[in-house]
């Protein structure tokens, strides 16, 4: 029953996402299709998965251990903080901090978490900014 409840809520959220995604327009065309297709395709795939979950044969429910649920909650909180601080901190710093948090949640040592966070934050920024020519925020706290 919980699978069906989750799939129903997921489908409602996908419907809201499709409505919002359909209204995305850019003031200038930087791609032939514009910014609309990517969110529409991703949300449509999510809705398809929710439909499959809604109509599949239910399995026995096995909840994870409380420690795993705590880590999942901390991961969701970390992602919410990342989304909220993305523009203010900028992509490199926000991604570095998120990577450190995720690495620590997966039992990495502090030194390895910091090294991987700094490496991913800087390398992904330059890969997107220089190689793929995707404009990412550097951080409004710097200006």
PDB file of C-alpha atoms in Angstrom:
ATOM      1  CA  UNK A   1       0.000   0.000   0.000  1.00  0.00           C
ATOM      2  CA  UNK A   2       2.847   2.396   0.757  1.00  0.00           C
ATOM      3  CA  UNK A   3       4.210   1.862  -2.778  1.00  0.00           C
ATOM      4  CA  UNK A   4       0.904   2.948  -4.253  1.00  0.00           C
ATOM      5  CA  UNK A   5       0.624   5.970  -1.969  1.00  0.00           C
ATOM      6  CA  UNK A   6       4.170   7.005  -2.880  1.00  0.00           C
ATOM      7  CA  UNK A   7       3.499   6.464  -6.614  1.00  0.00           C
ATOM      8  CA  UNK A   8       0.300   8.531  -6.437  1.00  0.00           C
ATOM      9  CA  UNK A   9       2.058  11.425  -4.682  1.00  0.00           C
ATOM     10  CA  UNK A  10       4.940  11.105  -7.130  1.00  0.00           C
ATOM     11  CA  UNK A  11       2.533  11.290 -10.084  1.00  0.00           C
ATOM     12  CA  UNK A  12       0.898  14.418  -8.661  1.00  0.00           C
ATOM     13  CA  UNK A  13       4.314  16.044  -8.235  1.00  0.00           C
ATOM     14  CA  UNK A  14       5.247  15.031 -11.782  1.00  0.00           C
ATOM     15  CA  UNK A  15       2.050  16.664 -13.039  1.00  0.00           C
ATOM     16  CA  UNK A  16       2.949  19.874 -11.232  1.00  0.00           C
ATOM     17  CA  UNK A  17       6.497  19.629 -12.608  1.00  0.00           C
ATOM     18  CA  UNK A  18       5.236  19.133 -16.155  1.00  0.00           C
ATOM     19  CA  UNK A  19       2.957  22.154 -15.796  1.00  0.00           C
ATOM     20  CA  UNK A  20       5.850  24.286 -14.560  1.00  0.00           C
ATOM     21  CA  UNK A  21       8.265  22.848 -17.136  1.00  0.00           C
ATOM     22  CA  UNK A  22       5.892  23.589 -19.999  1.00  0.00           C
ATOM     23  CA  UNK A  23       5.912  27.249 -19.011  1.00  0.00           C
ATOM     24  CA  UNK A  24       9.699  27.592 -19.216  1.00  0.00           C
ATOM     25  CA  UNK A  25      10.701  30.110 -21.863  1.00  0.00           C
ATOM     26  CA  UNK A  26      14.013  31.750 -22.563  1.00  0.00           C
ATOM     27  CA  UNK A  27      14.394  35.370 -23.539  1.00  0.00           C
ATOM     28  CA  UNK A  28      17.059  34.368 -26.045  1.00  0.00           C
ATOM     29  CA  UNK A  29      17.603  31.124 -27.919  1.00  0.00           C
ATOM     30  CA  UNK A  30      20.912  29.557 -27.037  1.00  0.00           C
ATOM     31  CA  UNK A  31      19.851  26.110 -28.260  1.00  0.00           C
ATOM     32  CA  UNK A  32      17.655  25.071 -31.186  1.00  0.00           C
ATOM     33  CA  UNK A  33      14.999  23.582 -28.896  1.00  0.00           C
ATOM     34  CA  UNK A  34      15.350  25.992 -25.994  1.00  0.00           C
ATOM     35  CA  UNK A  35      15.351  25.130 -22.269  1.00  0.00           C
ATOM     36  CA  UNK A  36      11.957  23.349 -22.182  1.00  0.00           C
ATOM     37  CA  UNK A  37      12.657  19.776 -23.470  1.00  0.00           C
ATOM     38  CA  UNK A  38      15.131  18.663 -20.796  1.00  0.00           C
ATOM     39  CA  UNK A  39      12.835  19.090 -17.771  1.00  0.00           C
ATOM     40  CA  UNK A  40       9.859  17.770 -19.740  1.00  0.00           C
ATOM     41  CA  UNK A  41      11.703  14.572 -20.730  1.00  0.00           C
ATOM     42  CA  UNK A  42      13.112  13.968 -17.243  1.00  0.00           C
ATOM     43  CA  UNK A  43       9.760  14.528 -15.528  1.00  0.00           C
ATOM     44  CA  UNK A  44       8.004  12.355 -18.112  1.00  0.00           C
ATOM     45  CA  UNK A  45      10.423   9.512 -17.346  1.00  0.00           C
ATOM     46  CA  UNK A  46       9.766   9.996 -13.633  1.00  0.00           C
ATOM     47  CA  UNK A  47       6.018   9.835 -14.277  1.00  0.00           C
ATOM     48  CA  UNK A  48       6.482   6.625 -16.274  1.00  0.00           C
ATOM     49  CA  UNK A  49       8.399   5.081 -13.380  1.00  0.00           C
ATOM     50  CA  UNK A  50       5.657   6.183 -10.974  1.00  0.00           C
ATOM     51  CA  UNK A  51       3.035   4.525 -13.194  1.00  0.00           C
ATOM     52  CA  UNK A  52       5.060   1.313 -13.263  1.00  0.00           C
ATOM     53  CA  UNK A  53       5.345   1.443  -9.487  1.00  0.00           C
ATOM     54  CA  UNK A  54       1.628   2.117  -9.148  1.00  0.00           C
ATOM     55  CA  UNK A  55       0.564  -0.929 -11.177  1.00  0.00           C
ATOM     56  CA  UNK A  56       3.194  -3.481 -10.181  1.00  0.00           C
ATOM     57  CA  UNK A  57       2.517  -6.389  -7.878  1.00  0.00           C
ATOM     58  CA  UNK A  58       3.176  -5.260  -4.288  1.00  0.00           C
ATOM     59  CA  UNK A  59       6.134  -6.741  -2.429  1.00  0.00           C
ATOM     60  CA  UNK A  60       6.608  -7.294   1.273  1.00  0.00           C
ATOM     61  CA  UNK A  61       7.861  -4.124   2.934  1.00  0.00           C
ATOM     62  CA  UNK A  62      11.220  -4.218   4.685  1.00  0.00           C
ATOM     63  CA  UNK A  63      12.147  -0.907   6.289  1.00  0.00           C
ATOM     64  CA  UNK A  64      15.835  -0.100   6.632  1.00  0.00           C
ATOM     65  CA  UNK A  65      17.572   0.163   9.973  1.00  0.00           C
ATOM     66  CA  UNK A  66      17.190   3.447  11.902  1.00  0.00           C
ATOM     67  CA  UNK A  67      20.829   4.330  11.192  1.00  0.00           C
ATOM     68  CA  UNK A  68      20.192   4.094   7.428  1.00  0.00           C
ATOM     69  CA  UNK A  69      17.026   6.201   7.737  1.00  0.00           C
ATOM     70  CA  UNK A  70      19.007   8.844   9.640  1.00  0.00           C
ATOM     71  CA  UNK A  71      21.649   8.932   6.904  1.00  0.00           C
ATOM     72  CA  UNK A  72      18.955   9.252   4.252  1.00  0.00           C
ATOM     73  CA  UNK A  73      17.359  12.138   6.140  1.00  0.00           C
ATOM     74  CA  UNK A  74      20.746  13.851   6.453  1.00  0.00           C
ATOM     75  CA  UNK A  75      21.339  13.347   2.740  1.00  0.00           C
ATOM     76  CA  UNK A  76      17.987  14.962   1.871  1.00  0.00           C
ATOM     77  CA  UNK A  77      18.755  17.868   4.216  1.00  0.00           C
ATOM     78  CA  UNK A  78      22.201  18.275   2.607  1.00  0.00           C
ATOM     79  CA  UNK A  79      20.656  18.366  -0.866  1.00  0.00           C
ATOM     80  CA  UNK A  80      18.075  20.939   0.252  1.00  0.00           C
ATOM     81  CA  UNK A  81      20.818  23.143   1.703  1.00  0.00           C
ATOM     82  CA  UNK A  82      22.802  22.709  -1.525  1.00  0.00           C
ATOM     83  CA  UNK A  83      19.813  23.828  -3.604  1.00  0.00           C
ATOM     84  CA  UNK A  84      19.142  26.784  -1.317  1.00  0.00           C
ATOM     85  CA  UNK A  85      22.725  28.001  -1.175  1.00  0.00           C
ATOM     86  CA  UNK A  86      23.712  27.263  -4.773  1.00  0.00           C
ATOM     87  CA  UNK A  87      23.511  30.816  -6.105  1.00  0.00           C
ATOM     88  CA  UNK A  88      24.871  32.527  -3.006  1.00  0.00           C
ATOM     89  CA  UNK A  89      27.829  30.195  -2.433  1.00  0.00           C
ATOM     90  CA  UNK A  90      28.384  29.458  -6.111  1.00  0.00           C
ATOM     91  CA  UNK A  91      28.779  26.129  -7.852  1.00  0.00           C
ATOM     92  CA  UNK A  92      32.383  25.313  -6.819  1.00  0.00           C
ATOM     93  CA  UNK A  93      31.971  25.961  -3.091  1.00  0.00           C
ATOM     94  CA  UNK A  94      28.452  24.527  -2.802  1.00  0.00           C
ATOM     95  CA  UNK A  95      29.472  21.373  -4.702  1.00  0.00           C
ATOM     96  CA  UNK A  96      32.585  21.015  -2.567  1.00  0.00           C
ATOM     97  CA  UNK A  97      30.559  21.209   0.647  1.00  0.00           C
ATOM     98  CA  UNK A  98      27.917  18.795  -0.670  1.00  0.00           C
ATOM     99  CA  UNK A  99      30.568  16.296  -1.761  1.00  0.00           C
ATOM    100  CA  UNK A 100      32.204  16.457   1.671  1.00  0.00           C
ATOM    101  CA  UNK A 101      28.848  15.845   3.378  1.00  0.00           C
ATOM    102  CA  UNK A 102      27.990  12.903   1.113  1.00  0.00           C
ATOM    103  CA  UNK A 103      31.450  11.383   1.516  1.00  0.00           C
ATOM    104  CA  UNK A 104      31.174  11.611   5.304  1.00  0.00           C
ATOM    105  CA  UNK A 105      27.726  10.010   5.175  1.00  0.00           C
ATOM    106  CA  UNK A 106      29.311   7.101   3.296  1.00  0.00           C
ATOM    107  CA  UNK A 107      31.977   6.708   6.031  1.00  0.00           C
ATOM    108  CA  UNK A 108      34.898   8.367   4.258  1.00  0.00           C
ATOM    109  CA  UNK A 109      37.667   9.797   6.369  1.00  0.00           C
ATOM    110  CA  UNK A 110      37.635  13.571   6.805  1.00  0.00           C
ATOM    111  CA  UNK A 111      40.834  14.051   4.766  1.00  0.00           C
ATOM    112  CA  UNK A 112      39.574  11.964   1.841  1.00  0.00           C
ATOM    113  CA  UNK A 113      36.194  13.748   1.987  1.00  0.00           C
ATOM    114  CA  UNK A 114      37.864  17.164   1.814  1.00  0.00           C
ATOM    115  CA  UNK A 115      40.215  16.139  -1.007  1.00  0.00           C
ATOM    116  CA  UNK A 116      37.418  14.640  -3.092  1.00  0.00           C
ATOM    117  CA  UNK A 117      35.143  17.620  -2.387  1.00  0.00           C
ATOM    118  CA  UNK A 118      37.704  20.181  -3.490  1.00  0.00           C
ATOM    119  CA  UNK A 119      38.634  18.109  -6.555  1.00  0.00           C
ATOM    120  CA  UNK A 120      35.024  17.613  -7.662  1.00  0.00           C
ATOM    121  CA  UNK A 121      33.988  21.203  -6.961  1.00  0.00           C
ATOM    122  CA  UNK A 122      36.823  22.685  -9.010  1.00  0.00           C
ATOM    123  CA  UNK A 123      36.998  20.089 -11.792  1.00  0.00           C
ATOM    124  CA  UNK A 124      33.250  20.000 -12.398  1.00  0.00           C
ATOM    125  CA  UNK A 125      33.108  23.793 -12.481  1.00  0.00           C
ATOM    126  CA  UNK A 126      35.824  23.988 -15.112  1.00  0.00           C
ATOM    127  CA  UNK A 127      34.351  21.069 -17.068  1.00  0.00           C
ATOM    128  CA  UNK A 128      30.940  22.712 -17.252  1.00  0.00           C
ATOM    129  CA  UNK A 129      32.153  26.299 -17.579  1.00  0.00           C
ATOM    130  CA  UNK A 130      35.042  25.865 -20.006  1.00  0.00           C
ATOM    131  CA  UNK A 131      34.433  22.603 -21.865  1.00  0.00           C
ATOM    132  CA  UNK A 132      30.638  22.510 -22.075  1.00  0.00           C
ATOM    133  CA  UNK A 133      30.164  26.294 -22.008  1.00  0.00           C
ATOM    134  CA  UNK A 134      27.436  26.080 -19.340  1.00  0.00           C
ATOM    135  CA  UNK A 135      27.271  29.242 -17.272  1.00  0.00           C
ATOM    136  CA  UNK A 136      27.353  28.426 -13.553  1.00  0.00           C
ATOM    137  CA  UNK A 137      27.259  30.869 -10.645  1.00  0.00           C
ATOM    138  CA  UNK A 138      30.577  31.646  -9.002  1.00  0.00           C
ATOM    139  CA  UNK A 139      28.852  32.997  -5.905  1.00  0.00           C
ATOM    140  CA  UNK A 140      27.124  36.242  -5.111  1.00  0.00           C
ATOM    141  CA  UNK A 141      29.068  36.510  -1.836  1.00  0.00           C
ATOM    142  CA  UNK A 142      32.166  37.298  -3.922  1.00  0.00           C
ATOM    143  CA  UNK A 143      30.643  40.373  -5.548  1.00  0.00           C
TER     144      UNK A 143
END
